[in-house]
mmCIF file of C-alpha atoms in Angstrom:
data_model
loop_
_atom_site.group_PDB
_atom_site.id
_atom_site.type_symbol
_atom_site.label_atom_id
_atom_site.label_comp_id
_atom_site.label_asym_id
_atom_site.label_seq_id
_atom_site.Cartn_x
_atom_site.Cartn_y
_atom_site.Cartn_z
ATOM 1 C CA UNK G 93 8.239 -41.492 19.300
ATOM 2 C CA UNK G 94 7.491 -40.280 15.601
ATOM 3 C CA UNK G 95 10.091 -37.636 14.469
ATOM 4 C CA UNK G 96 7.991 -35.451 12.693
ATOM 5 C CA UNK G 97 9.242 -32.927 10.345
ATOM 6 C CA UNK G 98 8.187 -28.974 10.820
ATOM 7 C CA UNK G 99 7.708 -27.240 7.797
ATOM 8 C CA UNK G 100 9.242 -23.678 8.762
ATOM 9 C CA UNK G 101 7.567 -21.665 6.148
ATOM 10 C CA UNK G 102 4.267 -22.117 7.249
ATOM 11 C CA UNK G 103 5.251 -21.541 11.117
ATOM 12 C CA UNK G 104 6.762 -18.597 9.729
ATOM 13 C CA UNK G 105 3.784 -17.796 8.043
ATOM 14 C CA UNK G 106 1.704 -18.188 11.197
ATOM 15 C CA UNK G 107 4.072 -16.060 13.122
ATOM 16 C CA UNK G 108 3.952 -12.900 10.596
ATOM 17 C CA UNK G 109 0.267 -13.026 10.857
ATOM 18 C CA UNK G 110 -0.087 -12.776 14.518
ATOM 19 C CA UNK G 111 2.917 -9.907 14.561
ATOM 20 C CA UNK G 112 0.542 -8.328 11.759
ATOM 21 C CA UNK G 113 -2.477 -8.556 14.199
ATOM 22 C CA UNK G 114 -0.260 -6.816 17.069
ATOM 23 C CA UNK G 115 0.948 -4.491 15.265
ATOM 24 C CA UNK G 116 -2.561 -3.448 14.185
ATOM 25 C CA UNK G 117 -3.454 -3.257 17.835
ATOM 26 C CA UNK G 118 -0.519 -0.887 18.297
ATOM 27 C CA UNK G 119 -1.196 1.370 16.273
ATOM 28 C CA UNK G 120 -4.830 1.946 17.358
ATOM 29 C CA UNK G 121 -3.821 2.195 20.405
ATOM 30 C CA UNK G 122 -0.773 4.799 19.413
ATOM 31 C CA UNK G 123 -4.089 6.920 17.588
ATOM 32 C CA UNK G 124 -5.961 6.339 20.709
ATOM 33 C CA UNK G 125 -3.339 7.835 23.133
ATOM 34 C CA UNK G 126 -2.122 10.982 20.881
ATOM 35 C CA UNK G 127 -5.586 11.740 21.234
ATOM 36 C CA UNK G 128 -6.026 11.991 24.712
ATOM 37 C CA UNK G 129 -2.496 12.717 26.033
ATOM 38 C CA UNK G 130 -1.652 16.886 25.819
ATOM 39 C CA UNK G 131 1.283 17.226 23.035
ATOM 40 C CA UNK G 132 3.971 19.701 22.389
ATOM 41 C CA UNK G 133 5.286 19.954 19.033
ATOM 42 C CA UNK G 134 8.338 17.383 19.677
ATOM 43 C CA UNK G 135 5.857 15.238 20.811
ATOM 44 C CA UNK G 136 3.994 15.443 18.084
ATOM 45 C CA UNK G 137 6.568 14.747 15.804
ATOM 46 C CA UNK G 138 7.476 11.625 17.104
ATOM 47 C CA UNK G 139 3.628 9.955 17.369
ATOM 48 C CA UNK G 140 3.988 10.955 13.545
ATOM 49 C CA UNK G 141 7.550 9.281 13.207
ATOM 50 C CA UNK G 142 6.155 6.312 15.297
ATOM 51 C CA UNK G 143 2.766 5.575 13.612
ATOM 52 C CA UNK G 144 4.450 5.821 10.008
ATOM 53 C CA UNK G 145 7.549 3.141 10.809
ATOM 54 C CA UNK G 146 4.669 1.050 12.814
ATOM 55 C CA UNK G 147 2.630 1.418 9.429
ATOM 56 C CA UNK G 148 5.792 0.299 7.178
ATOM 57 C CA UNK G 149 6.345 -2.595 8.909
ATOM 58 C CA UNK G 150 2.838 -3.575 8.935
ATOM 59 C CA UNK G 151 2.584 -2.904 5.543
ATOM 60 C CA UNK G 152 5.762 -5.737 4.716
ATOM 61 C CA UNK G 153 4.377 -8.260 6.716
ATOM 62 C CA UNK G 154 1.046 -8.118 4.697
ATOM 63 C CA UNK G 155 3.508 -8.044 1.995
ATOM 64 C CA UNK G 156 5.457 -11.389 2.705
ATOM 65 C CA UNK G 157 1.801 -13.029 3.346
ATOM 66 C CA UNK G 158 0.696 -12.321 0.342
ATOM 67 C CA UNK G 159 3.638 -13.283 -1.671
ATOM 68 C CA UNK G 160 4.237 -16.651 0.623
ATOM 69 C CA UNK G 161 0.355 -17.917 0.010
ATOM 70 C CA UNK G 162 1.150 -16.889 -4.018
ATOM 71 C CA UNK G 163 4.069 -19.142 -4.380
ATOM 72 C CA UNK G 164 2.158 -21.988 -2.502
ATOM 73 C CA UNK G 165 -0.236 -21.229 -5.190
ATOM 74 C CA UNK G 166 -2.858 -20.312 -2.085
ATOM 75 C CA UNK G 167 -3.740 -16.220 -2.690
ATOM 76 C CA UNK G 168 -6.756 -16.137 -2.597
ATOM 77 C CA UNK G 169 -8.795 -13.249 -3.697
ATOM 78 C CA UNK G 170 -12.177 -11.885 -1.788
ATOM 79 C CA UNK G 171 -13.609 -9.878 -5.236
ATOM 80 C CA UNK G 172 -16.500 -7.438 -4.099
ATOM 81 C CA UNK G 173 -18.224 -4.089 -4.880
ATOM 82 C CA UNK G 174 -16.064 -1.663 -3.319
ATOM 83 C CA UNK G 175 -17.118 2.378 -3.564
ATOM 84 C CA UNK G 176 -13.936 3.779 -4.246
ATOM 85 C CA UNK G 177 -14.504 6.949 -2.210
ATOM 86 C CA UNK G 178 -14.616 4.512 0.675
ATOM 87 C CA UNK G 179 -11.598 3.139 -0.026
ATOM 88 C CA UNK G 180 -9.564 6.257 -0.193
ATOM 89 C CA UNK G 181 -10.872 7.757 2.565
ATOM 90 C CA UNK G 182 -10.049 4.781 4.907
ATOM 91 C CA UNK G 183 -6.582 5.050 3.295
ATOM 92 C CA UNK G 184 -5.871 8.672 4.506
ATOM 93 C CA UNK G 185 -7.578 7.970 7.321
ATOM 94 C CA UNK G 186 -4.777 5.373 8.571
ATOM 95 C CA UNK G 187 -2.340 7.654 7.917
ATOM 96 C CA UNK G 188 -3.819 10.800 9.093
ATOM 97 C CA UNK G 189 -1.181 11.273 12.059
ATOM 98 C CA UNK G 190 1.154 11.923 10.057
ATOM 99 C CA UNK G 191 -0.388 13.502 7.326
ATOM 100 C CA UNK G 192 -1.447 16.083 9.530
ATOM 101 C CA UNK G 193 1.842 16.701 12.018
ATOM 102 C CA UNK G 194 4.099 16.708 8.805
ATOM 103 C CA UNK G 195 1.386 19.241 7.298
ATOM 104 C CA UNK G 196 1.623 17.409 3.869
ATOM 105 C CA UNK G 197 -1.410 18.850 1.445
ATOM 106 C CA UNK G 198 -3.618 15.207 -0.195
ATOM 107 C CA UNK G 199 -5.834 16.382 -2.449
ATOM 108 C CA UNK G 200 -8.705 13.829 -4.268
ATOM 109 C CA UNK G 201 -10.196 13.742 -7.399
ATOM 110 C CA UNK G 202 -13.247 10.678 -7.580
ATOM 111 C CA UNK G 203 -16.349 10.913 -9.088
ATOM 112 C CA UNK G 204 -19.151 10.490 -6.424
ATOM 113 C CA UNK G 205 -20.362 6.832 -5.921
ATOM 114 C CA UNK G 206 -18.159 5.070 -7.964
ATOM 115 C CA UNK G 207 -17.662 1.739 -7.411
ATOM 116 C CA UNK G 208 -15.925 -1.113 -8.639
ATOM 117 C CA UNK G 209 -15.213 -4.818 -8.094
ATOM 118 C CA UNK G 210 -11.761 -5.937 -6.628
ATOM 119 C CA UNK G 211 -10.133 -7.095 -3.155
ATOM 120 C CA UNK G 212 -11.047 -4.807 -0.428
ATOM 121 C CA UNK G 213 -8.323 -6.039 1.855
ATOM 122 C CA UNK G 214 -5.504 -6.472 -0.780
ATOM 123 C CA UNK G 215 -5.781 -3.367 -3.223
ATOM 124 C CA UNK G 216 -6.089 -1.458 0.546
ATOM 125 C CA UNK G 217 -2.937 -3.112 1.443
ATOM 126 C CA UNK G 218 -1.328 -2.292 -2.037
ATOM 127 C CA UNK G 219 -2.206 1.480 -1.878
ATOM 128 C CA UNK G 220 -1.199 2.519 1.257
ATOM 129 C CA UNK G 221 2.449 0.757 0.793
ATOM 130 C CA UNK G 222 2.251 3.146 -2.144
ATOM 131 C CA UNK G 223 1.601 6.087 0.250
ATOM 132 C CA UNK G 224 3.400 5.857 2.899
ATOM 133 C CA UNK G 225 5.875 5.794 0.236
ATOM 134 C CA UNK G 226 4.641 8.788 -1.464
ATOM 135 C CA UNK G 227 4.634 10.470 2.254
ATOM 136 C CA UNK G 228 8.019 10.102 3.183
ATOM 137 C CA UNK G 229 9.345 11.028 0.200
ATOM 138 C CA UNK G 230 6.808 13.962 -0.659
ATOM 139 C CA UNK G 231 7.793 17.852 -0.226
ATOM 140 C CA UNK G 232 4.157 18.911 0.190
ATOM 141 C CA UNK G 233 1.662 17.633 -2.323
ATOM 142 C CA UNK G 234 0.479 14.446 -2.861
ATOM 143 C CA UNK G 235 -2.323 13.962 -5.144
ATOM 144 C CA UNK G 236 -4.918 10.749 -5.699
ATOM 145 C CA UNK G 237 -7.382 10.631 -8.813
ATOM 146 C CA UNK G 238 -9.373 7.883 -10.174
ATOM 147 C CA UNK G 239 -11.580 7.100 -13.365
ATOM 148 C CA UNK G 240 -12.720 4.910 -15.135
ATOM 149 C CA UNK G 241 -11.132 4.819 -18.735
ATOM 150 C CA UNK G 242 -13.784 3.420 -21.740
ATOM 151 C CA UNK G 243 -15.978 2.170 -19.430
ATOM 152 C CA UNK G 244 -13.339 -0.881 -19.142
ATOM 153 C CA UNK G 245 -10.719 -0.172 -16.353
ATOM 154 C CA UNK G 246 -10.391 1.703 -13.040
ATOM 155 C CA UNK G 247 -7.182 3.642 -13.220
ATOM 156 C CA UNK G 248 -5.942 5.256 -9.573
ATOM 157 C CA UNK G 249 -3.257 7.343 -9.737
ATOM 158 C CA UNK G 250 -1.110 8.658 -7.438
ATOM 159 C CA UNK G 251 1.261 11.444 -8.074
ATOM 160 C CA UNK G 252 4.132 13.750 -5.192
ATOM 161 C CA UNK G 253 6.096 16.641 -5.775
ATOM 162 C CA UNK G 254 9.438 14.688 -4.513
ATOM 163 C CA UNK G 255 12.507 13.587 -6.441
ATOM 164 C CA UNK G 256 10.372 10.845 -8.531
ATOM 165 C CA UNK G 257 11.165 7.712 -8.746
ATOM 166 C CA UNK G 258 14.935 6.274 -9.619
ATOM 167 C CA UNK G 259 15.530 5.791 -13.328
ATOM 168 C CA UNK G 260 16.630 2.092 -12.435
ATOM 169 C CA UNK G 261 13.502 1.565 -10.773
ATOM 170 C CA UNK G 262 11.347 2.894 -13.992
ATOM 171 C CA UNK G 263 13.775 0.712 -16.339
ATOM 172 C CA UNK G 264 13.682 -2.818 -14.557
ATOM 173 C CA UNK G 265 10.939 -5.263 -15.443
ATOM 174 C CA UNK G 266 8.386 -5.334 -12.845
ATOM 175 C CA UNK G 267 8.170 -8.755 -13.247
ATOM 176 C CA UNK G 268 11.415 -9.776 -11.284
ATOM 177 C CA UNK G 269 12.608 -9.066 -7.583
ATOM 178 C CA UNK G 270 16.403 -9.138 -7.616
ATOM 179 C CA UNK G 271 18.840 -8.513 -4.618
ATOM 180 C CA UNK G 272 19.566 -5.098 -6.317
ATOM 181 C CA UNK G 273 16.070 -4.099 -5.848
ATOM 182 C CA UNK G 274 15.804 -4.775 -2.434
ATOM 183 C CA UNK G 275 18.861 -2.977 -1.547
ATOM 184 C CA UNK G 276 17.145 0.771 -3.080
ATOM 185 C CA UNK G 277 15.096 2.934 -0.953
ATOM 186 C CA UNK G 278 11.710 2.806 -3.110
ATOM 187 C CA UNK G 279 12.266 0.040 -5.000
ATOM 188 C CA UNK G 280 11.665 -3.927 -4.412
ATOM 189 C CA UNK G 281 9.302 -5.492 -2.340
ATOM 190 C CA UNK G 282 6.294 -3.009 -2.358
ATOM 191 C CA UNK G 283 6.833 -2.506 -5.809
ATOM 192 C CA UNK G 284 6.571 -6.803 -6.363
ATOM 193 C CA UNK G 285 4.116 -7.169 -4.177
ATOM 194 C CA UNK G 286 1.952 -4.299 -6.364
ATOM 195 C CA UNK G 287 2.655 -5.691 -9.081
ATOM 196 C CA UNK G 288 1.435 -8.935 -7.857
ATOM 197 C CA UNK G 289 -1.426 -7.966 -6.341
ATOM 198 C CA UNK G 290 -2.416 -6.106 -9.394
ATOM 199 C CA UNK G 291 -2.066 -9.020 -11.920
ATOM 200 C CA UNK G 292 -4.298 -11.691 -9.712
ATOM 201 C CA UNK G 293 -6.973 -9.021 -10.591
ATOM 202 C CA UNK G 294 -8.600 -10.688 -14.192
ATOM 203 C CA UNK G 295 -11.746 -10.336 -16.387
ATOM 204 C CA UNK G 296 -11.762 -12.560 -19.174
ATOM 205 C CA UNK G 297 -8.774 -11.835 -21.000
ATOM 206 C CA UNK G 298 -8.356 -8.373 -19.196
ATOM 207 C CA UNK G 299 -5.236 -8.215 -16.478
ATOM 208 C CA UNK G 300 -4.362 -5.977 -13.957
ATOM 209 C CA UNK G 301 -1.285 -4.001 -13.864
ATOM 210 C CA UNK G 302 0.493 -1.034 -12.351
ATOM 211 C CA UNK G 303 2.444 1.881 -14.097
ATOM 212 C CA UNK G 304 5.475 4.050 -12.688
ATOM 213 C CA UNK G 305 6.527 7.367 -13.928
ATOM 214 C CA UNK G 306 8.122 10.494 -13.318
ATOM 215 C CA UNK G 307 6.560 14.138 -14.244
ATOM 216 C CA UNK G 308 2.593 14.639 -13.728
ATOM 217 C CA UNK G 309 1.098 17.585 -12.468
ATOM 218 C CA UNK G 310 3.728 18.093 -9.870
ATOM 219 C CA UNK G 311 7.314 16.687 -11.271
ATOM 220 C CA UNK G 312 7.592 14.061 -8.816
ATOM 221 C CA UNK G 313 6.913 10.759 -8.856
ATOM 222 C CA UNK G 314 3.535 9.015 -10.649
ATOM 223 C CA UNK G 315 2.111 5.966 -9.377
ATOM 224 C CA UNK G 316 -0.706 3.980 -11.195
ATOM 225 C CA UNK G 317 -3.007 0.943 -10.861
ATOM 226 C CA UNK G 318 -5.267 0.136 -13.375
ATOM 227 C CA UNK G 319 -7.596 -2.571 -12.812
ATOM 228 C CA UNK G 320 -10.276 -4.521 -15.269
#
């Protein structure tokens, strides 16, 4: 009898790809059933609390994927013509439950028809890590704009009227993923995996990258990804 070896990383792989698929199913199912079952406010609250921790989880899974199929040099990227006003409204859309029970005010800014070319699936992935984020940590307002900046780069922005974002978290190189990060609230892993994300977005020489800051048009917290 052969003893073969098992490489564990890509079973564990496998397995974080089939919880991502359930937990997919879950939550349309969760959307499905607030819809048709008659709510009081408590219940309400906790379909919101439900959908959004469902969400998060989701969201780190697609996270670890991504990074594990980077480091095996395997991340591969589906680049298409997206229209942008698409892609934000199927971001609020997945978070809508909670958008709506927690009475939290999004407001747009997108020029009609504008479209770019980048990952569907992965920049999705990337923004709505972002916020979720933004929605926890949010008083009311949470604002999304895009352009396009010298005809050269799509820059989407995301600003809240919460605390901001910890100095620490501005300061570090967005490079690296320490221990340290992981252990912070907003920092670490959906930060890295942004960041990652971002930069395996190229034309020519151009790069992608992502920019954190504090202030904006509300004081909070400013999130942005600018794309070539």
């Amino acid at each position: 009898m052969n003893n073969h070896q098992i490489d564990f990383s890509t079973v564990l792989a496998a397995s974080m790809h089939d919880m991502k698929n359930s937990l997919c199913m879950l939550l349309q199912s969760l959307d499905t059933l607030s819809e048709k079952v008659e709510q009081t406010p408590k219940a309400r609250e906790e379909f919101a609390k439900l959908h959004y921790e469902i969400a998060r989880v989701n969201s780190n899974l697609l996270q670890l994927l991504a990074m594990y199929r980077q480091c095996n040099d395997s991340l591969p990227l589906h680049i298409e013509e997206v229209f942008i006003d698409d892609l934000i409204d199927e971001l609020i859309s997945k978070n809508d439950l909670y958008i709506s029970n927690n009475q939290i005010d999004v407001s747009v800014e997108i020029e009609a028809d504008l479209a770019w070319y980048l990952d569907k699936d992965l920049i999705l992935n990337l923004l709505n890590d972002i916020f979720i984020n933004a929605l926890k940590y949010t008083h009311s307002k949470i604002n999304i704009s895009v352009s396009v900046i010298d005809e050269q780069r799509l820059s989407i922005q995301m600003q809240d009227d919460g605390a901001g974002y910890p100095k620490a978290m501005i300061d570090k190189s967005l490079e690296t993923m320490s221990p340290a990060m992981l252990t912070k609230g907003r920092t670490g892993l959906g930060i890295y995996f942004a960041n990652l994300i971002a930069h395996a977005h190229t034309n020519g020489e151009h790069t992608g990258y992502i920019k954190l800051e504090n202030g904006g048009q509300f004081g909070g917290s400013v999130f942005t990804l600018s794309l070539p």
